CSV table of C-alpha atoms in Angstrom, one decimal:
chain,number,residue,atom,x,y,z
A,66,UNK,CA,-13.3,-2.3,5.4
A,67,UNK,CA,-13.0,-5.2,8.0
A,68,UNK,CA,-14.7,-5.1,11.3
A,69,UNK,CA,-13.2,-7.4,13.4
A,70,UNK,CA,-15.9,-8.3,16.3
A,71,UNK,CA,-13.8,-8.3,18.8
A,72,UNK,CA,-12.9,-4.2,19.2
A,73,UNK,CA,-13.6,-1.9,16.1
A,74,UNK,CA,-10.9,0.6,15.5
A,75,UNK,CA,-10.9,4.0,16.1
A,76,UNK,CA,-11.2,4.1,12.1
A,77,UNK,CA,-13.9,2.1,12.1
A,78,UNK,CA,-16.2,3.8,14.8
A,79,UNK,CA,-16.1,7.2,13.1
A,80,UNK,CA,-17.3,5.5,10.2
A,81,UNK,CA,-20.2,4.3,11.8
A,82,UNK,CA,-20.5,7.6,13.5
A,83,UNK,CA,-20.6,9.0,9.8
A,84,UNK,CA,-23.0,6.0,8.6
A,85,UNK,CA,-20.0,5.4,6.5
A,86,UNK,CA,-20.0,1.6,6.7
A,87,UNK,CA,-22.1,-1.2,4.5
A,88,UNK,CA,-25.6,-2.1,6.1
A,89,UNK,CA,-23.5,-5.5,7.3
A,90,UNK,CA,-20.7,-3.7,8.5
A,91,UNK,CA,-22.6,-1.3,10.6
A,92,UNK,CA,-25.0,-4.4,12.1
A,93,UNK,CA,-21.8,-5.9,13.3
A,94,UNK,CA,-20.3,-3.0,14.7
A,95,UNK,CA,-23.8,-2.1,16.2
A,96,UNK,CA,-24.1,-6.0,17.7
A,97,UNK,CA,-20.6,-5.9,19.3
A,98,UNK,CA,-21.6,-2.4,20.9
A,99,UNK,CA,-24.5,-4.2,22.4
A,100,UNK,CA,-22.3,-6.6,24.3
A,101,UNK,CA,-18.8,-4.6,25.1
A,102,UNK,CA,-18.9,-1.7,27.6
A,103,UNK,CA,-15.5,-0.9,26.8
A,104,UNK,CA,-16.3,0.0,23.1
A,105,UNK,CA,-19.7,1.8,24.4
A,106,UNK,CA,-16.9,4.0,26.4
A,107,UNK,CA,-15.1,4.6,23.5
A,108,UNK,CA,-17.8,5.5,21.6
A,109,UNK,CA,-19.2,7.8,24.5
A,110,UNK,CA,-16.1,9.8,24.3
A,111,UNK,CA,-16.3,10.0,20.6
A,112,UNK,CA,-19.8,11.6,20.5
A,113,UNK,CA,-18.5,14.0,24.1
A,114,UNK,CA,-15.7,15.4,21.8
A,115,UNK,CA,-18.3,15.5,18.6
A,116,UNK,CA,-20.4,17.3,20.3
A,117,UNK,CA,-18.2,20.1,22.2
A,118,UNK,CA,-17.0,20.8,18.7
A,119,UNK,CA,-20.5,21.4,17.4
A,120,UNK,CA,-20.7,23.5,20.5
A,121,UNK,CA,-18.1,25.8,21.1
A,122,UNK,CA,-15.7,24.9,18.2
A,123,UNK,CA,-17.3,25.3,15.1
A,124,UNK,CA,-19.2,28.7,15.3
A,125,UNK,CA,-15.9,30.5,17.0
A,126,UNK,CA,-13.5,29.0,14.0
A,127,UNK,CA,-15.7,28.6,10.8
A,128,UNK,CA,-15.3,32.5,10.1
A,129,UNK,CA,-11.5,31.8,9.9
A,130,UNK,CA,-11.6,28.6,7.8
A,131,UNK,CA,-14.1,31.3,6.0
A,132,UNK,CA,-11.6,33.5,5.4
A,133,UNK,CA,-8.3,31.1,4.8
A,134,UNK,CA,-10.2,29.4,2.2
A,135,UNK,CA,-10.6,32.4,0.1
A,136,UNK,CA,-8.2,35.2,-2.0
A,137,UNK,CA,-9.3,38.3,-0.1
A,138,UNK,CA,-6.8,38.3,2.4
A,139,UNK,CA,-3.7,36.7,3.3
A,140,UNK,CA,-4.4,34.3,5.9
A,141,UNK,CA,-1.7,35.1,8.7
A,142,UNK,CA,1.0,32.2,9.9
A,143,UNK,CA,-0.9,31.5,13.1
A,144,UNK,CA,-3.2,29.3,11.9
A,145,UNK,CA,-0.7,27.2,10.0
A,146,UNK,CA,2.1,26.6,12.9
A,147,UNK,CA,3.9,24.2,10.5
A,148,UNK,CA,4.6,26.7,7.5
A,149,UNK,CA,7.2,28.8,8.0
A,150,UNK,CA,8.7,31.2,5.2
A,151,UNK,CA,12.7,31.3,5.6
A,152,UNK,CA,13.3,33.9,3.4
A,153,UNK,CA,17.2,32.3,2.6
A,154,UNK,CA,15.1,29.4,0.7
A,155,UNK,CA,13.1,32.1,-1.4
A,156,UNK,CA,14.6,31.1,-4.9
A,157,UNK,CA,12.8,32.4,-7.8
A,158,UNK,CA,12.8,30.7,-10.9
A,159,UNK,CA,10.8,31.9,-13.7
A,160,UNK,CA,8.9,30.1,-15.8
A,161,UNK,CA,8.4,32.1,-19.2
A,162,UNK,CA,6.0,31.0,-22.4
A,163,UNK,CA,5.9,32.3,-26.0
A,164,UNK,CA,2.8,34.9,-25.9
A,165,UNK,CA,-0.7,33.3,-26.9
A,166,UNK,CA,-0.2,31.4,-29.8
A,167,UNK,CA,-4.4,31.9,-29.7
A,168,UNK,CA,-3.6,36.1,-29.3
A,169,UNK,CA,-0.2,37.3,-30.2
A,170,UNK,CA,1.5,40.2,-28.8
A,171,UNK,CA,3.8,42.3,-29.7
A,172,UNK,CA,5.2,42.6,-26.3
A,173,UNK,CA,7.7,40.0,-24.5
A,174,UNK,CA,6.8,37.6,-22.2
A,175,UNK,CA,4.8,37.5,-19.0
A,176,UNK,CA,5.8,35.3,-15.8
A,177,UNK,CA,4.5,32.8,-13.4
A,178,UNK,CA,6.9,32.3,-10.4
A,179,UNK,CA,4.9,29.4,-8.0
A,180,UNK,CA,6.3,29.1,-4.2
A,181,UNK,CA,5.9,25.8,-2.5
A,182,UNK,CA,5.5,26.2,1.3
A,183,UNK,CA,6.6,23.0,2.9
A,184,UNK,CA,7.1,22.6,6.7
A,185,UNK,CA,10.6,24.0,6.9
A,186,UNK,CA,10.3,26.4,4.4
A,187,UNK,CA,9.4,27.2,0.8
A,188,UNK,CA,11.3,26.0,-2.5
A,189,UNK,CA,10.6,27.4,-6.1
A,190,UNK,CA,8.6,24.6,-7.9
A,191,UNK,CA,9.9,23.7,-11.3
A,192,UNK,CA,8.0,22.3,-14.3
A,193,UNK,CA,6.6,18.3,-14.2
A,194,UNK,CA,8.0,18.6,-10.5
A,195,UNK,CA,6.6,16.4,-7.8
A,196,UNK,CA,4.3,18.5,-5.2
A,197,UNK,CA,3.1,16.6,-2.0
A,198,UNK,CA,-0.9,16.8,-1.4
A,199,UNK,CA,-1.2,19.8,1.6
A,200,UNK,CA,1.4,21.8,0.3
A,201,UNK,CA,1.0,25.0,0.4
A,202,UNK,CA,1.1,27.5,-3.0
A,203,UNK,CA,1.9,31.0,-3.6
A,204,UNK,CA,2.6,33.1,-7.1
A,205,UNK,CA,4.3,35.7,-7.8
A,206,UNK,CA,3.4,37.4,-11.5
A,207,UNK,CA,5.3,39.6,-14.0
A,208,UNK,CA,2.0,40.8,-16.2
A,209,UNK,CA,4.0,42.9,-18.7
A,210,UNK,CA,1.5,45.3,-18.4
A,211,UNK,CA,-1.5,43.3,-18.8
A,212,UNK,CA,-4.0,45.0,-17.0
A,213,UNK,CA,-6.3,40.9,-16.0
A,214,UNK,CA,-5.3,37.8,-14.9
A,215,UNK,CA,-6.9,34.3,-13.8
A,216,UNK,CA,-5.4,31.7,-12.8
A,217,UNK,CA,-6.9,28.3,-12.9
A,218,UNK,CA,-6.0,24.6,-12.6
A,219,UNK,CA,-6.9,21.0,-13.8
A,220,UNK,CA,-6.2,18.3,-12.0
A,221,UNK,CA,-5.7,14.3,-12.7
A,222,UNK,CA,-9.6,14.0,-11.0
A,223,UNK,CA,-10.2,15.9,-14.3
A,224,UNK,CA,-11.8,18.4,-11.6
A,225,UNK,CA,-10.8,22.2,-12.8
A,226,UNK,CA,-10.2,24.9,-10.6
A,227,UNK,CA,-10.2,28.7,-10.6
A,228,UNK,CA,-7.3,30.3,-8.2
A,229,UNK,CA,-7.1,34.0,-8.8
A,230,UNK,CA,-9.7,35.2,-8.4
A,231,UNK,CA,-10.7,32.3,-6.3
A,232,UNK,CA,-13.5,30.5,-7.6
A,233,UNK,CA,-14.1,33.9,-9.9
A,234,UNK,CA,-16.4,34.4,-12.5
A,235,UNK,CA,-14.5,36.6,-14.5
A,236,UNK,CA,-10.3,37.6,-14.6
A,237,UNK,CA,-9.5,39.8,-12.1
A,238,UNK,CA,-8.1,43.2,-12.4
A,239,UNK,CA,-4.1,43.4,-11.5
A,240,UNK,CA,-2.0,46.0,-9.6
A,241,UNK,CA,-0.1,48.0,-12.1
A,242,UNK,CA,3.5,47.0,-10.0
A,243,UNK,CA,5.4,45.0,-13.3
A,244,UNK,CA,6.0,42.2,-10.6
A,245,UNK,CA,3.7,41.7,-7.9
A,246,UNK,CA,2.8,38.5,-5.6
A,247,UNK,CA,-0.8,37.7,-5.9
A,248,UNK,CA,-2.9,37.5,-2.5
A,249,UNK,CA,-3.6,34.5,-0.5
A,250,UNK,CA,-2.2,31.0,-1.1
A,251,UNK,CA,-3.5,27.7,-2.3
A,252,UNK,CA,-3.1,24.0,-0.7
A,253,UNK,CA,-2.7,21.4,-2.6
A,254,UNK,CA,-5.7,18.7,-2.5
A,255,UNK,CA,-5.4,15.0,-2.5
A,256,UNK,CA,-6.1,14.1,-5.7
A,257,UNK,CA,-3.0,12.8,-7.1
A,258,UNK,CA,-1.6,12.8,-10.5
A,259,UNK,CA,-0.6,16.0,-12.5
A,260,UNK,CA,-2.2,19.4,-12.2
A,261,UNK,CA,-1.7,22.0,-14.6
A,262,UNK,CA,-1.6,25.3,-13.5
A,263,UNK,CA,-2.7,28.2,-16.1
A,264,UNK,CA,-2.1,31.7,-15.6
A,265,UNK,CA,-3.9,33.8,-18.1
A,266,UNK,CA,-3.0,37.5,-18.6
A,267,UNK,CA,-5.5,39.8,-21.2
A,268,UNK,CA,-6.4,43.1,-21.7
A,269,UNK,CA,-10.2,42.5,-20.7
A,270,UNK,CA,-11.7,40.4,-18.1
A,271,UNK,CA,-11.9,36.5,-19.8
A,272,UNK,CA,-14.7,34.1,-18.6
A,273,UNK,CA,-14.8,31.7,-15.8
A,274,UNK,CA,-17.1,29.7,-16.7
A,275,UNK,CA,-15.5,29.8,-20.7
A,276,UNK,CA,-12.1,28.8,-18.8
A,277,UNK,CA,-13.8,25.8,-16.6
A,278,UNK,CA,-15.2,24.6,-19.6
A,279,UNK,CA,-11.7,24.3,-21.5
A,280,UNK,CA,-10.0,22.8,-18.5
A,281,UNK,CA,-12.7,20.2,-18.4
A,282,UNK,CA,-12.1,19.1,-21.6
A,283,UNK,CA,-8.7,18.9,-21.3
A,284,UNK,CA,-9.0,17.2,-17.9
A,285,UNK,CA,-11.6,14.4,-20.0
A,286,UNK,CA,-8.4,13.1,-22.0
A,287,UNK,CA,-6.9,11.8,-18.5
A,288,UNK,CA,-3.4,12.6,-17.2
A,289,UNK,CA,-1.2,13.0,-20.4
A,290,UNK,CA,-3.3,14.9,-22.0
A,291,UNK,CA,-2.5,17.7,-18.7
A,292,UNK,CA,0.6,17.0,-19.3
A,293,UNK,CA,0.7,17.8,-22.9
A,294,UNK,CA,-1.6,20.7,-22.8
A,295,UNK,CA,0.6,23.4,-22.3
A,296,UNK,CA,-2.1,26.0,-23.2
A,297,UNK,CA,-5.4,26.9,-23.7
A,298,UNK,CA,-7.1,28.3,-26.6
A,299,UNK,CA,-9.0,30.9,-24.9
A,300,UNK,CA,-10.5,33.5,-26.9
A,301,UNK,CA,-8.9,37.3,-25.3
A,302,UNK,CA,-6.2,35.7,-23.2
A,303,UNK,CA,-3.2,38.0,-24.7
A,304,UNK,CA,-0.5,35.5,-22.9
A,305,UNK,CA,-0.5,32.7,-20.9
A,306,UNK,CA,2.1,30.5,-18.9
A,307,UNK,CA,1.3,27.2,-17.5
A,308,UNK,CA,3.2,25.0,-15.0
A,309,UNK,CA,2.7,21.5,-14.4
A,310,UNK,CA,2.9,19.5,-10.6
A,311,UNK,CA,2.7,16.1,-10.3
A,312,UNK,CA,0.9,15.6,-7.0
A,313,UNK,CA,2.1,12.6,-4.5
A,314,UNK,CA,0.1,11.6,-1.6
A,315,UNK,CA,2.0,12.3,1.8
B,1236,UNK,CA,-17.2,27.0,-3.0
B,1237,UNK,CA,-20.3,28.5,-1.3
B,1238,UNK,CA,-20.6,29.5,2.0
B,1239,UNK,CA,-23.6,27.0,2.9
B,1240,UNK,CA,-21.3,24.1,1.2
B,1241,UNK,CA,-18.7,24.8,3.2
B,1242,UNK,CA,-20.7,25.1,6.4
B,1243,UNK,CA,-21.9,21.7,5.9
B,1244,UNK,CA,-18.6,19.7,5.2
B,1245,UNK,CA,-17.2,21.7,8.0
B,1246,UNK,CA,-20.5,20.5,10.3
B,1247,UNK,CA,-20.0,17.4,9.0
B,1248,UNK,CA,-16.4,16.5,9.1
B,1249,UNK,CA,-15.2,18.9,11.5
B,1250,UNK,CA,-16.4,17.0,14.4
B,1251,UNK,CA,-14.9,13.7,13.4
B,1252,UNK,CA,-11.2,15.5,12.3
B,1253,UNK,CA,-11.4,17.6,15.6
B,1254,UNK,CA,-11.5,14.1,17.7
B,1255,UNK,CA,-8.9,12.1,15.5
B,1256,UNK,CA,-6.6,15.6,17.0
B,1257,UNK,CA,-8.1,15.4,20.6
B,1258,UNK,CA,-7.1,11.7,20.4
B,1259,UNK,CA,-4.0,11.8,18.8
B,1260,UNK,CA,-2.8,15.6,20.8
B,1261,UNK,CA,-4.5,14.8,23.8
B,1262,UNK,CA,-4.8,19.1,24.3
B,1263,UNK,CA,-8.2,20.9,23.2
B,1264,UNK,CA,-6.4,23.9,22.2
B,1265,UNK,CA,-3.8,21.9,20.0
B,1266,UNK,CA,-6.4,20.0,18.6
B,1267,UNK,CA,-8.5,22.8,17.6
B,1268,UNK,CA,-5.4,23.9,15.3
B,1269,UNK,CA,-4.5,21.0,14.0
B,1270,UNK,CA,-8.3,20.8,13.1
B,1271,UNK,CA,-8.6,23.4,11.7
B,1272,UNK,CA,-5.4,22.8,9.6
B,1273,UNK,CA,-6.4,19.6,8.3
B,1274,UNK,CA,-10.1,20.6,7.7
B,1275,UNK,CA,-8.4,23.6,5.1
B,1276,UNK,CA,-6.1,20.9,3.1
B,1277,UNK,CA,-9.0,18.9,2.9
B,1278,UNK,CA,-11.9,20.9,2.1
B,1279,UNK,CA,-11.5,21.0,-1.3
B,1280,UNK,CA,-11.5,17.5,-2.0
B,1281,UNK,CA,-14.7,16.6,0.2
B,1282,UNK,CA,-17.0,19.3,-1.6
B,1283,UNK,CA,-15.7,16.9,-5.0
B,1284,UNK,CA,-16.0,13.4,-3.1
B,1285,UNK,CA,-19.3,12.2,-2.4
B,1286,UNK,CA,-18.4,9.0,-0.8
B,1287,UNK,CA,-17.9,9.0,3.3
B,1288,UNK,CA,-15.6,5.9,3.9
B,1289,UNK,CA,-13.2,7.3,1.2
B,1290,UNK,CA,-13.1,11.1,2.4
B,1291,UNK,CA,-12.8,9.7,6.3
B,1292,UNK,CA,-10.0,7.5,4.9
B,1293,UNK,CA,-8.3,11.1,4.1
B,1294,UNK,CA,-8.9,12.9,6.7
B,1295,UNK,CA,-6.8,10.2,9.1
B,1296,UNK,CA,-4.5,10.6,7.1
B,1297,UNK,CA,-4.1,14.2,6.9
B,1298,UNK,CA,-4.9,14.5,10.1
B,1299,UNK,CA,-2.6,11.4,11.8
B,1300,UNK,CA,0.4,13.3,9.7
B,1301,UNK,CA,-0.4,16.6,10.9
B,1302,UNK,CA,-0.8,15.5,14.4
B,1303,UNK,CA,2.9,12.9,14.9
B,1304,UNK,CA,4.7,16.0,12.6
B,1305,UNK,CA,3.6,18.7,15.6
B,1306,UNK,CA,4.0,16.4,18.5
B,1307,UNK,CA,7.5,15.2,17.4
B,1308,UNK,CA,7.9,19.2,16.5
B,1309,UNK,CA,7.3,19.5,20.3
B,1310,UNK,CA,9.6,16.2,21.7
B,1311,UNK,CA,6.1,14.8,22.6
B,1312,UNK,CA,5.9,12.0,20.3
B,1313,UNK,CA,7.0,9.2,22.7
B,1314,UNK,CA,4.9,10.1,25.3
B,1315,UNK,CA,1.9,9.6,23.5
B,1316,UNK,CA,2.9,6.6,22.0
B,1317,UNK,CA,1.0,4.2,24.1
B,1318,UNK,CA,-1.8,2.3,22.7
B,1319,UNK,CA,-4.8,2.4,24.1
B,1320,UNK,CA,-7.0,-0.3,22.9
B,1321,UNK,CA,-5.9,-3.8,21.8
B,1322,UNK,CA,-8.1,-3.3,18.7
B,1323,UNK,CA,-7.7,-6.0,15.8
B,1324,UNK,CA,-4.6,-8.3,15.6
B,1325,UNK,CA,-3.2,-7.6,19.2
B,1326,UNK,CA,-1.2,-11.1,19.1
B,1327,UNK,CA,0.5,-9.1,16.0
B,1328,UNK,CA,1.3,-6.0,17.9
B,1329,UNK,CA,4.4,-4.9,19.6
B,1330,UNK,CA,4.5,-6.3,22.8
B,1331,UNK,CA,7.3,-3.9,24.6
B,1332,UNK,CA,5.4,-0.5,24.3
B,1333,UNK,CA,8.5,1.6,25.7
B,1334,UNK,CA,10.2,0.4,22.5
B,1335,UNK,CA,7.1,1.2,20.4
B,1336,UNK,CA,7.2,4.6,21.8
B,1337,UNK,CA,11.2,4.9,21.0
B,1338,UNK,CA,10.7,3.6,17.7
B,1339,UNK,CA,7.6,6.0,16.7
B,1340,UNK,CA,10.0,8.7,17.3
B,1341,UNK,CA,13.1,7.3,15.5
B,1342,UNK,CA,11.8,6.3,11.9
B,1343,UNK,CA,11.0,7.8,8.8
B,1344,UNK,CA,7.3,10.0,8.5
B,1345,UNK,CA,5.6,7.1,6.5
B,1346,UNK,CA,6.4,4.6,8.5
B,1347,UNK,CA,5.6,6.4,11.7
B,1348,UNK,CA,1.9,6.8,10.3
B,1349,UNK,CA,2.0,3.0,9.4
B,1350,UNK,CA,3.3,1.8,12.6
B,1351,UNK,CA,1.3,4.4,14.7
B,1352,UNK,CA,-2.3,3.7,13.1
B,1353,UNK,CA,-1.4,-0.6,13.5
B,1354,UNK,CA,0.4,-0.1,16.9
B,1355,UNK,CA,-0.9,2.8,18.6
B,1356,UNK,CA,-4.7,2.9,16.7
B,1357,UNK,CA,-4.9,-0.3,16.4
B,1358,UNK,CA,-6.4,-0.4,13.0
B,1359,UNK,CA,-5.9,-3.9,10.5
B,1360,UNK,CA,-3.6,-3.9,7.9
B,1361,UNK,CA,-6.8,-3.5,5.3
B,1362,UNK,CA,-7.7,0.0,7.4
B,1363,UNK,CA,-4.5,1.3,7.2
B,1364,UNK,CA,-4.2,0.7,3.4
B,1365,UNK,CA,-7.1,2.5,3.2
B,1366,UNK,CA,-6.5,5.6,5.2
B,1367,UNK,CA,-3.1,5.8,3.4
B,1368,UNK,CA,-4.5,4.8,0.1
B,1369,UNK,CA,-1.7,2.4,-0.8
B,1370,UNK,CA,-1.9,-1.7,-1.0
B,1371,UNK,CA,-1.9,-3.9,1.3
B,1372,UNK,CA,1.7,-5.2,0.1
B,1373,UNK,CA,2.7,-1.4,1.2
B,1374,UNK,CA,1.5,-1.3,4.5
B,1375,UNK,CA,3.2,-4.9,5.2
B,1376,UNK,CA,6.7,-3.6,3.9
B,1377,UNK,CA,6.2,-1.0,6.0
B,1378,UNK,CA,5.6,-2.8,9.4
B,1379,UNK,CA,8.3,-5.0,8.0
B,1380,UNK,CA,10.6,-2.0,7.9
B,1381,UNK,CA,9.5,-0.8,11.4
B,1382,UNK,CA,10.1,-4.0,13.3
B,1383,UNK,CA,13.3,-4.5,11.8
B,1384,UNK,CA,14.0,-1.3,13.3
B,1385,UNK,CA,12.8,-2.2,16.9
B,1386,UNK,CA,15.1,-5.8,16.6
B,1387,UNK,CA,18.0,-3.4,15.7
B,1388,UNK,CA,17.1,-1.0,18.6
B,1389,UNK,CA,16.2,-3.7,20.8
B,1390,UNK,CA,19.9,-4.9,20.5
B,1391,UNK,CA,21.2,-1.7,20.7
B,1392,UNK,CA,20.0,-1.3,24.4
B,1393,UNK,CA,21.1,-4.5,24.7
B,1394,UNK,CA,24.8,-4.2,24.3
């Protein structure tokens, strides 16, 4: 980061407050602040806003943040004013996948439908589609009689996430409906590149840690491995589908 | 993410996010909503990245994009596009502030964010590149497109 000796930008000042500058950069900012009344005023205003946040905003909003980041409840639209679900835009495209090659089933296929919510509406995601960091995802599944589900992903940084049940240790039971929307939603993070989402259906709960290990192994192979790996060798998974998203930054 | 971890991240980065949103929106209530929205979008990423400078770049990008969309939706974008500070490289900034405000409201989102960070917030090109996660060349190209739009708009105004 270049720190202009004349006037550090808001970005540089924020970095200085967060102690995110190198020792040399921090010393330059400190030296400038000692001489510039205007920038000291800027810093004081910034710190006053920080104090207000800690005193008033954080205690009031933390419960809502915690709830939004969990799968237990669907988050009401009031907290996400820019995301609007438009009924006309709801198209159902199904990604069907053959039963898991590792645990063949006699019945037909399971299905997973992924909806991408953007400012202005929702649209269905197709395999290998581009999605933007910050997009909100919702899932509709057809379990075809299988009572348990684990939804998990691996992204371009090699990180594994369990989306349903959120950060869960094992698969969660599903309702008995043939077609159902999973509660809650997922917001795509900033890690660019591929993210593959797996929906693992089973007769008994799957171990979340075991699934994470498999996902990490896929992620260790890099972006091409994530794109190429369409199913996971999960012991106990009776059927699975996967969807690939190619994330870009906003 | 554990509750303790979430609280720690919110307490660490929440103030910066909130202050950023408040600076852009100039409304405490809107800033609170925008700060929560931004934090929810970056939380999982913040959990995985130990580098505070990188985290700050993402925060700035998401918060700026979100707040500019809020301003656009509320048709308040032109009122707030008045630079508050000279920042570095002042000689390269657009001098016509009215033109700047009208332009920022009219250009595509990516160009708008680049132009805002550079001309309104006063970040230098390197900082803009860091925040947006692009090369400095891309920033220069975006600014060039913005300045071409400025010239066209200025010509239309003279006719």
